[in-house]
Amino acid sequence: MIIKNLTVRFGAFTAVDDVTLEIPDGAIVGLVGESGSGKSTLARAVSGLVPYTGVIEGVDPRRVQMVFQDPLTSLDPRMTIGASVAEGLRLPRAARQAEVERLLTLVSLPVALAERYPRELSGGQRQRVAIARALGVRPALLIADEITSALDVSVQGAVLNLIRSLREEIGLSMLFISHNLAVVRYVSDVVAVMHRGRLVEAGPTEELVKAPSDAYTRSLLDAVPRLGRG
Ligand SMILES: Nc1ncnc2c1ncn2[C@@H]1O[C@H](COP(=O)(O)OP(=O)(O)OP(=O)(O)O)[C@@H](O)[C@H]1O
Ligand SMILES: [Mg+2]
């Protein structure tokens, strides 16, 4: 899919300013930038949740799924995990259980968790459930907005590995948003950098990390701890 000249205004304020960005089929595009740079607003425009000007080609907004930072707010506390994952499935009742089990397995969760409630799961497990739920409708594009930011560092890596394996296994196209360049670098084929509503730079991950052409990208790289730079 391609986003062309996308602009989102809130009154006189321009939150996303003339952004053009391609998300190739089956690729993970990482979107990085400081707080307030317009990342989530861009995501909401692609999902059809805020009005915009410009063109979004090659994806039906009804086939875009978003996963957010805090899965506790997106999972109904009164519903079992199985019921939550089954909710969006357009399948006859009899086929649902098998599909729930397939989805839980896809995100490396034991199928027995289907009987449990969100409060009984760890943050990392809840985030896997949110991803399973989003995958249930077979999205053309998955948008992950700061999905590891609320997690312990110890489980962040496991969720990032899950994202990578989903790209390998099901060829998922994804817009992966984070303010953390080390995290974005780890999962993304392409990195796009936003600054004050504008896309300042985009390119294949390793090229961009090795030779950033934009001063703002260089400042983000300098802020990444040594370990993350590998
Ligand atoms: N509904 C809205 N009405 C007015 N201004 C908004 C609205 N939504 C976002 N903004 C503003 O647009 C700008 C971009 O916000 P956005 O949430 O897209 O940033 P972000 O890059 O996702 O930041 P963060 O990393 O903190 O999540 C901010 O200045 C924000 O205050
Ligand atoms: Mg945001």
Tab-separated table of C-alpha atoms and ligand atoms in Angstrom:
chain	number	residue	atom	x	y	z
A	1	MET	CA	0.000	0.000	0.000
A	2	ILE	CA	1.036	3.582	-0.407
A	3	ILE	CA	0.254	6.738	1.524
A	4	LYS	CA	0.518	9.850	-0.627
A	5	ASN	CA	0.649	13.448	0.586
A	6	LEU	CA	-1.230	12.619	3.763
A	7	THR	CA	-2.092	15.644	5.893
A	8	VAL	CA	-4.104	15.727	9.122
A	9	ARG	CA	-5.122	19.033	10.669
A	10	PHE	CA	-6.682	19.671	14.049
A	11	GLY	CA	-7.998	23.194	13.630
A	12	ALA	CA	-5.026	25.401	12.788
A	13	PHE	CA	-2.528	22.762	13.943
A	14	THR	CA	-1.031	20.377	11.373
A	15	ALA	CA	-0.324	17.062	13.129
A	16	VAL	CA	0.695	15.186	9.955
A	17	ASP	CA	2.185	17.271	7.186
A	18	ASP	CA	2.257	15.968	3.596
A	19	VAL	CA	3.577	12.486	4.376
A	20	THR	CA	4.274	10.061	1.529
A	21	LEU	CA	5.226	6.519	2.561
A	22	GLU	CA	5.033	3.081	0.981
A	23	ILE	CA	4.387	-0.110	2.934
A	24	PRO	CA	5.381	-2.931	0.555
A	25	ASP	CA	3.365	-6.179	0.775
A	26	GLY	CA	4.705	-8.421	3.510
A	27	ALA	CA	7.110	-5.785	4.836
A	28	ILE	CA	7.390	-4.249	8.270
A	29	VAL	CA	7.786	-0.492	8.115
A	30	GLY	CA	8.965	1.023	11.361
A	31	LEU	CA	7.793	4.523	12.203
A	32	VAL	CA	9.926	6.331	14.729
A	33	GLY	CA	9.922	9.835	16.164
A	34	GLU	CA	9.635	11.711	19.413
A	35	SER	CA	6.418	12.142	21.387
A	36	GLY	CA	3.963	14.368	19.537
A	37	SER	CA	5.610	13.927	16.128
A	38	GLY	CA	2.355	12.613	14.629
A	39	LYS	CA	2.924	8.834	14.536
A	40	SER	CA	-0.385	7.790	16.097
A	41	THR	CA	-2.272	10.409	14.105
A	42	LEU	CA	-0.846	8.982	10.878
A	43	ALA	CA	-1.934	5.509	12.043
A	44	ARG	CA	-5.429	6.726	12.856
A	45	ALA	CA	-5.742	8.319	9.425
A	46	VAL	CA	-4.716	5.039	7.744
A	47	SER	CA	-7.356	3.242	9.853
A	48	GLY	CA	-9.975	5.774	8.795
A	49	LEU	CA	-10.375	7.092	12.355
A	50	VAL	CA	-9.507	10.736	11.641
A	51	PRO	CA	-10.234	12.868	8.577
A	52	TYR	CA	-7.281	13.577	6.301
A	53	THR	CA	-6.368	14.972	2.938
A	54	GLY	CA	-4.224	12.987	0.524
A	55	VAL	CA	-4.530	9.497	-0.865
A	56	ILE	CA	-4.215	6.052	0.687
A	57	GLU	CA	-3.968	3.436	-2.049
A	58	GLY	CA	-3.896	-0.319	-2.017
A	59	VAL	CA	-5.620	-1.074	1.281
A	60	ASP	CA	-9.230	-1.152	2.399
A	61	PRO	CA	-9.452	0.741	5.746
A	62	ARG	CA	-11.819	-1.988	6.950
A	63	ARG	CA	-8.935	-4.426	6.634
A	64	VAL	CA	-6.577	-2.400	8.819
A	65	GLN	CA	-6.222	-3.571	12.426
A	66	MET	CA	-4.542	-1.664	15.237
A	67	VAL	CA	-2.897	-2.949	18.392
A	68	PHE	CA	-2.190	-0.408	21.118
A	69	GLN	CA	0.179	0.133	24.000
A	70	ASP	CA	-2.077	-1.107	26.790
A	71	PRO	CA	-3.985	-4.304	26.009
A	72	LEU	CA	-5.925	-4.043	29.290
A	73	THR	CA	-7.916	-1.206	27.742
A	74	SER	CA	-8.679	-3.167	24.561
A	75	LEU	CA	-9.648	-6.477	26.232
A	76	ASP	CA	-13.011	-6.738	27.984
A	77	PRO	CA	-12.244	-7.739	31.612
A	78	ARG	CA	-15.478	-9.747	31.837
A	79	MET	CA	-14.754	-11.890	28.799
A	80	THR	CA	-12.515	-14.934	28.738
A	81	ILE	CA	-9.492	-14.775	26.471
A	82	GLY	CA	-11.138	-17.283	24.157
A	83	ALA	CA	-14.315	-15.209	23.890
A	84	SER	CA	-12.295	-12.049	23.219
A	85	VAL	CA	-10.324	-13.692	20.439
A	86	ALA	CA	-13.501	-15.267	18.986
A	87	GLU	CA	-15.475	-12.028	19.057
A	88	GLY	CA	-14.414	-10.607	15.702
A	89	LEU	CA	-14.339	-13.907	13.821
A	90	ARG	CA	-16.805	-14.225	11.012
A	91	LEU	CA	-17.142	-17.979	11.327
A	92	PRO	CA	-19.904	-20.407	12.229
A	93	ARG	CA	-19.937	-21.272	15.923
A	94	ALA	CA	-18.545	-24.758	15.367
A	95	ALA	CA	-15.463	-23.491	13.565
A	96	ARG	CA	-14.658	-20.771	16.089
A	97	GLN	CA	-13.013	-22.875	18.758
A	98	ALA	CA	-10.516	-24.340	16.299
A	99	GLU	CA	-9.739	-20.872	14.939
A	100	VAL	CA	-9.214	-19.478	18.458
A	101	GLU	CA	-6.792	-22.314	19.143
A	102	ARG	CA	-4.982	-21.682	15.856
A	103	LEU	CA	-4.635	-17.972	16.658
A	104	LEU	CA	-3.408	-18.556	20.226
A	105	THR	CA	-0.845	-21.024	18.897
A	106	LEU	CA	0.234	-18.542	16.213
A	107	VAL	CA	1.135	-16.032	18.937
A	108	SER	CA	2.833	-18.753	21.008
A	109	LEU	CA	0.266	-18.914	23.794
A	110	PRO	CA	-0.981	-22.189	25.307
A	111	VAL	CA	-4.549	-22.899	24.160
A	112	ALA	CA	-5.536	-23.473	27.801
A	113	LEU	CA	-5.335	-19.683	28.303
A	114	ALA	CA	-8.635	-19.418	26.403
A	115	GLU	CA	-10.457	-20.188	29.648
A	116	ARG	CA	-8.729	-17.434	31.621
A	117	TYR	CA	-9.508	-13.722	32.089
A	118	PRO	CA	-7.288	-10.743	31.121
A	119	ARG	CA	-6.425	-9.936	34.758
A	120	GLU	CA	-4.960	-13.431	35.154
A	121	LEU	CA	-2.403	-12.876	32.380
A	122	SER	CA	0.935	-11.100	32.345
A	123	GLY	CA	1.371	-7.912	30.303
A	124	GLY	CA	3.272	-9.786	27.615
A	125	GLN	CA	0.596	-12.490	27.408
A	126	ARG	CA	-2.142	-9.874	27.152
A	127	GLN	CA	-0.286	-8.189	24.310
A	128	ARG	CA	-0.095	-11.544	22.497
A	129	VAL	CA	-3.862	-11.920	22.964
A	130	ALA	CA	-4.427	-8.455	21.488
A	131	ILE	CA	-2.301	-9.467	18.473
A	132	ALA	CA	-4.195	-12.778	18.104
A	133	ARG	CA	-7.478	-10.878	18.172
A	134	ALA	CA	-6.271	-8.474	15.490
A	135	LEU	CA	-5.035	-11.345	13.293
A	136	GLY	CA	-8.400	-13.099	13.523
A	137	VAL	CA	-9.951	-10.836	10.923
A	138	ARG	CA	-7.022	-11.546	8.551
A	139	PRO	CA	-5.985	-7.924	8.213
A	140	ALA	CA	-4.303	-6.595	5.096
A	141	LEU	CA	-2.303	-4.282	7.350
A	142	LEU	CA	-1.551	-4.505	11.055
A	143	ILE	CA	-0.618	-1.306	12.834
A	144	ALA	CA	1.255	-1.814	16.096
A	145	ASP	CA	1.359	1.433	18.080
A	146	GLU	CA	3.922	1.315	20.919
A	147	ILE	CA	2.975	-2.297	21.677
A	148	THR	CA	6.069	-2.982	23.765
A	149	SER	CA	6.321	0.365	25.563
A	150	ALA	CA	4.324	-0.715	28.615
A	151	LEU	CA	6.077	-4.082	28.935
A	152	ASP	CA	8.984	-5.092	31.138
A	153	VAL	CA	12.228	-5.063	29.210
A	154	SER	CA	12.447	-8.806	29.904
A	155	VAL	CA	9.309	-9.567	27.843
A	156	GLN	CA	9.737	-6.855	25.204
A	157	GLY	CA	12.192	-9.027	23.281
A	158	ALA	CA	9.789	-11.962	23.177
A	159	VAL	CA	6.998	-9.813	21.730
A	160	LEU	CA	9.409	-8.367	19.153
A	161	ASN	CA	10.462	-11.893	18.175
A	162	LEU	CA	6.789	-12.759	17.756
A	163	ILE	CA	6.378	-9.816	15.371
A	164	ARG	CA	9.348	-11.018	13.339
A	165	SER	CA	8.045	-14.583	13.209
A	166	LEU	CA	4.608	-13.387	12.041
A	167	ARG	CA	6.277	-11.665	9.124
A	168	GLU	CA	8.070	-14.920	8.248
A	169	GLU	CA	5.082	-17.207	8.764
A	170	ILE	CA	2.147	-15.277	7.364
A	171	GLY	CA	3.792	-12.481	5.369
A	172	LEU	CA	2.029	-9.836	7.382
A	173	SER	CA	2.320	-6.212	6.224
A	174	MET	CA	2.845	-3.991	9.208
A	175	LEU	CA	3.326	-0.422	10.324
A	176	PHE	CA	5.304	-0.714	13.544
A	177	ILE	CA	5.331	2.464	15.610
A	178	SER	CA	7.705	3.221	18.462
A	179	HIS	CA	9.614	6.169	19.831
A	180	ASN	CA	12.473	3.713	20.440
A	181	LEU	CA	14.756	3.404	17.426
A	182	ALA	CA	16.488	0.292	18.800
A	183	VAL	CA	13.125	-1.479	18.989
A	184	VAL	CA	12.088	-0.290	15.510
A	185	ARG	CA	15.409	-1.322	14.035
A	186	TYR	CA	15.085	-4.840	15.418
A	187	VAL	CA	11.818	-5.648	13.618
A	188	SER	CA	11.652	-3.379	10.574
A	189	ASP	CA	12.625	-3.849	6.928
A	190	VAL	CA	12.256	-0.126	6.340
A	191	VAL	CA	12.472	2.718	8.848
A	192	ALA	CA	10.618	6.010	8.469
A	193	VAL	CA	11.448	8.938	10.727
A	194	MET	CA	8.864	11.557	11.699
A	195	HIS	CA	9.620	14.926	13.205
A	196	ARG	CA	6.967	17.544	13.924
A	197	GLY	CA	4.441	16.002	11.565
A	198	ARG	CA	6.837	15.562	8.684
A	199	LEU	CA	8.552	12.496	7.344
A	200	VAL	CA	12.195	13.552	7.441
A	201	GLU	CA	13.752	10.324	6.180
A	202	ALA	CA	12.825	6.792	5.119
A	203	GLY	CA	14.908	3.896	3.847
A	204	PRO	CA	15.987	0.280	4.278
A	205	THR	CA	16.763	-0.236	7.967
A	206	GLU	CA	20.474	-0.984	7.876
A	207	GLU	CA	21.221	1.697	5.285
A	208	LEU	CA	19.391	4.299	7.308
A	209	VAL	CA	21.072	3.278	10.548
A	210	LYS	CA	24.548	3.200	8.979
A	211	ALA	CA	24.269	6.395	6.983
A	212	PRO	CA	21.434	8.624	8.130
A	213	SER	CA	21.129	11.619	5.842
A	214	ASP	CA	18.984	13.710	8.151
A	215	ALA	CA	20.276	15.556	11.219
A	216	TYR	CA	17.225	14.587	13.271
A	217	THR	CA	17.736	10.880	12.468
A	218	ARG	CA	21.362	11.225	13.559
A	219	SER	CA	20.260	12.723	16.866
A	220	LEU	CA	17.867	9.768	17.397
A	221	LEU	CA	20.692	7.343	16.657
A	222	ASP	CA	22.972	9.100	19.109
A	223	ALA	CA	20.309	8.671	21.762
A	224	VAL	CA	20.133	4.881	21.262
A	225	PRO	CA	22.117	2.997	23.900
A	226	ARG	CA	25.212	1.205	22.597
A	227	LEU	CA	23.760	-2.256	23.135
A	228	GLY	CA	20.832	-1.521	20.817
A	229	ARG	CA	23.163	-0.354	18.049
A	230	GLY	CA	24.848	-3.761	17.801
B	1	LIG	N1	-7.744	14.765	18.442
B	1	LIG	C1	-6.786	15.690	18.510
B	1	LIG	N2	-7.083	17.000	18.608
B	1	LIG	C2	-6.102	17.938	18.653
B	1	LIG	N3	-4.784	17.653	18.607
B	1	LIG	C3	-4.433	16.380	18.529
B	1	LIG	C4	-5.396	15.317	18.470
B	1	LIG	N4	-4.736	14.146	18.391
B	1	LIG	C5	-3.422	14.443	18.392
B	1	LIG	N5	-3.233	15.783	18.471
B	1	LIG	C6	-1.938	16.462	18.478
B	1	LIG	O1	-1.209	16.046	17.323
B	1	LIG	C7	0.176	15.911	17.629
B	1	LIG	C8	0.624	14.517	17.278
B	1	LIG	O2	0.054	13.606	18.196
B	1	LIG	P1	0.284	12.022	18.061
B	1	LIG	O3	-0.525	11.373	19.098
B	1	LIG	O4	0.069	11.636	16.645
B	1	LIG	O5	1.838	11.918	18.398
B	1	LIG	P2	2.739	10.622	18.589
B	1	LIG	O6	3.914	10.775	17.671
B	1	LIG	O7	1.925	9.397	18.449
B	1	LIG	O8	3.264	10.794	20.090
B	1	LIG	P3	3.554	9.677	21.238
B	1	LIG	O9	4.919	9.115	20.919
B	1	LIG	O10	3.559	10.471	22.489
B	1	LIG	O11	2.470	8.645	21.171
B	1	LIG	C9	0.325	16.257	19.112
B	1	LIG	O12	0.741	17.577	19.217
B	1	LIG	C10	-1.078	16.080	19.656
B	1	LIG	O13	-1.296	16.915	20.756
B	2	MG	MG	1.425	7.840	19.743
